[in-house]
């Protein structure tokens, strides 16, 4: 199914694997400024959303909505930001970010805003576990 | 169908109506720096993607893919950026932007980047007409 899929090295360095849905790996951005998840469809050579088949595209949409709902449930926030940019890392990946009024980039976008602030090990573990539990329960 | 829907005044000021799809109005951002379309579902009180019913959500996804394909066909570009932010204008709207390497915000996001540079009247008309034709043909 995922023959030929290799995760981009920058995504691998910046994020931590949480779970694998039918189409996408769900990864947590290691940036304590924003609760920030990244979905990466496990298919080789995807760049644009338009590169997905209709079927895979429908699955992606379902997974985006599922993960956005989980994030909103686990992290109190004022707005969910969703984006597929890929100007720097071309491998197709979708950002789902919980935003709070007054957070480090508010009201601007998180992309390209300042430097990531890595979580402490305990905080990373604790948030990852809470997200994983919620994904399993409602997935 | 669209009882109670009122377009946010800021979206109305910054964009120009191109066409109405079954769910969304498609509007062109009046910013010559980036070919930039905005989809606005014609339902009242939408803020998050999660506020849509499953059926409306599936329609939105179809319209996003359609409009992204039209934009890529009409405007040569290196990357399509898609985003739903809503930190400033809360009414649900989805950005679909054609990006070129070296454009005014490259490789950063367009949101919050500098000031809009309005099109000349002829350029705006010509781009709007080309986009409308392509939307009608392939919609």
XYZ file of C-alpha atoms in Angstrom:
278
model
C 0.000 0.000 0.000
C 2.661 2.467 0.999
C 5.460 1.137 -1.184
C 7.810 3.903 -2.110
C 6.566 6.308 0.526
C 9.408 8.009 2.382
C 8.760 10.794 4.865
C 10.530 14.044 4.036
C 13.544 14.466 6.316
C 12.506 17.933 7.474
C 9.030 16.761 8.456
C 10.649 13.845 10.234
C 12.965 16.126 12.194
C 10.309 18.683 13.164
C 7.483 16.351 14.134
C 6.789 13.225 16.164
C 4.663 10.307 14.983
C 1.386 9.906 16.869
C -0.682 7.425 14.927
C -1.397 6.064 11.469
C -4.874 6.483 10.010
C -5.932 4.547 6.884
C -4.368 7.160 4.580
C -2.275 9.527 6.681
C 0.329 9.456 9.358
C -0.556 11.951 12.081
C 2.435 13.785 13.517
C 2.787 16.379 16.274
C 4.910 19.436 15.523
C 7.510 19.846 18.239
C 6.684 23.497 18.868
C 5.216 24.335 22.257
C 3.951 27.692 20.973
C 1.091 26.073 19.064
C -0.668 22.700 19.390
C -0.015 21.681 15.795
C -0.675 18.433 13.979
C 0.499 17.422 10.533
C -1.189 14.825 8.334
C 0.999 13.106 5.760
C -0.680 10.792 3.236
C 1.430 7.656 2.907
C 1.670 7.642 -0.862
C 4.803 8.360 -2.847
C 5.314 11.477 -4.943
C 2.348 13.510 -3.783
C 2.751 17.272 -3.968
C -0.685 18.803 -4.516
C -4.078 17.784 -3.158
C -4.955 17.346 -6.811
C -2.456 14.493 -7.076
C -4.720 12.260 -4.983
C -7.298 9.949 -6.546
C -10.929 10.819 -5.828
C -11.109 7.976 -3.343
C -7.924 8.910 -1.493
C -9.018 12.522 -1.529
C -12.300 11.656 0.181
C -10.380 9.692 2.808
C -8.034 12.615 3.365
C -10.949 14.982 3.893
C -12.462 12.599 6.429
C -9.148 12.330 8.265
C -8.684 16.114 8.285
C -12.100 16.557 9.870
C -11.494 13.793 12.382
C -8.135 15.176 13.477
C -9.412 18.752 13.633
C -12.238 17.579 15.903
C -9.832 15.696 18.159
C -7.489 18.671 18.409
C -10.338 21.018 19.276
C -11.564 18.570 21.904
C -8.173 18.135 23.607
C -6.830 21.674 23.332
C -9.030 24.632 24.242
C -8.648 27.085 21.369
C -10.282 30.021 19.652
C -9.738 28.929 16.069
C -8.547 25.946 14.107
C -6.222 26.807 11.212
C -5.910 24.291 8.391
C -3.444 24.646 5.570
C -1.699 22.832 2.752
C 1.175 25.002 1.585
C 4.268 23.003 0.625
C 6.355 25.929 -0.550
C 9.365 24.662 1.406
C 8.669 20.968 1.976
C 7.058 19.754 -1.243
C 5.819 16.414 0.050
C 2.044 16.772 0.507
C 1.212 17.451 4.145
C -1.687 19.184 5.820
C -1.329 21.375 8.888
C -4.035 21.485 11.549
C -3.233 24.044 14.218
C -5.068 25.099 17.384
C -4.848 28.873 17.735
C -5.473 31.049 20.771
C -6.020 34.780 20.663
C -2.728 36.323 21.696
C -0.577 33.287 20.865
C 2.944 33.851 19.487
C 1.766 34.486 15.910
C -1.773 35.748 16.473
C -3.606 36.801 14.313
C -1.085 35.908 11.613
C -0.351 32.438 10.301
C 2.001 30.096 12.160
C 3.957 29.275 9.020
C 7.187 31.206 8.835
C 6.514 32.875 12.179
C 9.550 32.972 14.474
C 11.350 29.886 15.704
C 9.919 26.655 17.004
C 10.111 26.294 20.765
C 10.526 22.582 21.495
C 8.372 21.042 24.215
C 9.907 19.804 27.417
C 10.044 15.994 27.327
C 7.241 15.570 29.863
C 4.944 18.048 28.150
C 5.523 16.449 24.759
C 4.814 12.997 26.125
C 1.708 14.105 27.981
C 0.165 15.984 25.048
C 1.024 13.167 22.636
C -0.640 10.602 24.903
C -3.792 12.681 25.309
C -4.067 13.182 21.565
C -3.437 9.526 20.808
C -6.094 8.411 23.261
C -8.647 10.786 21.762
C -7.775 9.696 18.223
C -8.205 6.030 19.107
C -11.489 6.560 20.913
C -13.122 8.671 18.253
C -11.338 7.198 15.220
C -31.022 27.639 0.835
C -28.896 30.640 1.721
C -31.332 32.375 4.055
C -29.460 34.389 6.611
C -26.149 34.299 4.763
C -24.420 37.670 4.677
C -20.914 38.059 3.297
C -18.433 39.539 5.766
C -17.790 43.184 4.888
C -14.041 42.766 4.795
C -14.239 39.832 2.383
C -16.633 41.860 0.299
C -14.246 44.815 0.161
C -11.113 42.774 -0.619
C -12.523 40.411 -3.224
C -14.663 40.373 -6.346
C -17.416 37.864 -7.050
C -16.664 35.476 -9.923
C -19.275 32.751 -9.774
C -21.556 30.795 -7.483
C -21.081 27.044 -7.170
C -23.726 24.872 -5.468
C -22.285 25.585 -2.010
C -19.736 28.362 -2.321
C -19.344 31.763 -3.844
C -16.003 32.006 -5.611
C -14.303 35.375 -5.242
C -11.043 36.792 -6.611
C -8.780 38.604 -4.149
C -7.941 42.034 -5.551
C -4.202 41.615 -5.054
C -2.088 41.497 -8.187
C 0.838 39.970 -6.270
C -0.846 36.571 -6.121
C -3.595 34.914 -8.179
C -5.798 34.198 -5.180
C -9.313 32.805 -4.980
C -11.560 32.628 -1.953
C -14.432 30.175 -1.506
C -17.223 31.225 0.836
C -19.924 28.664 1.668
C -23.301 30.411 1.499
C -24.577 29.276 4.875
C -25.036 31.515 7.887
C -22.896 31.362 11.010
C -20.157 29.073 9.764
C -16.777 29.504 11.417
C -14.984 26.158 11.339
C -14.943 23.444 8.680
C -16.396 21.287 11.449
C -19.545 23.439 11.450
C -20.580 21.999 8.075
C -22.817 18.954 7.792
C -21.200 15.853 6.297
C -23.009 16.476 3.040
C -22.053 20.149 2.789
C -18.523 19.250 3.757
C -18.251 16.772 0.903
C -19.529 19.435 -1.494
C -17.003 21.927 -0.176
C -14.159 19.497 -0.729
C -15.317 18.897 -4.298
C -15.492 22.639 -4.927
C -12.040 23.219 -3.425
C -10.572 20.604 -5.756
C -12.426 21.989 -8.760
C -11.318 25.551 -8.129
C -7.729 24.546 -7.392
C -7.635 22.689 -10.709
C -9.045 25.684 -12.593
C -6.574 28.055 -10.972
C -3.635 25.790 -11.805
C -4.868 25.512 -15.385
C -5.271 29.264 -15.931
C -2.283 30.552 -13.991
C 1.116 28.936 -14.440
C 2.413 28.345 -10.927
C 4.856 26.306 -8.899
C 2.593 25.486 -5.970
C -1.007 25.783 -4.931
C -1.535 26.939 -1.338
C -4.825 26.126 0.329
C -5.814 27.427 3.720
C -8.701 27.973 6.086
C -7.528 30.327 8.823
C -10.193 32.775 9.955
C -8.173 34.421 12.708
C -9.209 37.881 11.512
C -12.371 37.305 9.463
C -14.260 34.593 11.325
C -16.774 33.782 8.584
C -15.686 30.447 7.091
C -13.734 30.996 3.890
C -11.103 28.960 2.098
C -8.126 30.480 0.317
C -6.725 28.917 -2.849
C -3.609 30.713 -3.999
C -1.310 30.181 -6.983
C 2.275 30.637 -5.863
C 5.397 31.227 -7.946
C 8.934 30.823 -6.690
C 10.165 34.328 -5.962
C 6.711 35.918 -5.628
C 6.226 38.715 -3.094
C 5.856 36.362 -0.121
C 7.804 33.297 -1.300
C 8.372 30.863 0.387
C 6.269 32.216 3.240
C 2.480 32.291 3.371
C 0.518 35.075 1.667
C -1.559 35.731 4.751
C -0.340 38.752 6.660
C 2.408 39.392 4.121
C 2.746 43.054 3.139
C -0.021 45.064 1.542
C -2.390 44.085 -1.227
C -1.529 45.592 -4.605
C -4.830 46.112 -6.433
C -5.033 45.030 -10.071
C -5.385 47.569 -12.824
C -8.997 47.512 -14.062
C -8.112 45.790 -17.350
C -5.992 43.127 -15.692
C -8.675 42.398 -13.113
C -11.340 42.093 -15.789
C -9.209 39.901 -18.016
C -8.156 37.485 -15.259
C -11.693 37.324 -13.891
C -13.076 36.485 -17.343
C -10.500 33.760 -17.971
C -11.210 32.195 -14.605
C -14.970 32.378 -15.069
C -14.770 30.738 -18.466
C -12.645 27.898 -17.121
C -14.960 27.409 -14.133
C -17.998 27.191 -16.370
C -16.401 24.810 -18.829
C -15.062 22.407 -16.254
C -17.698 22.954 -13.533
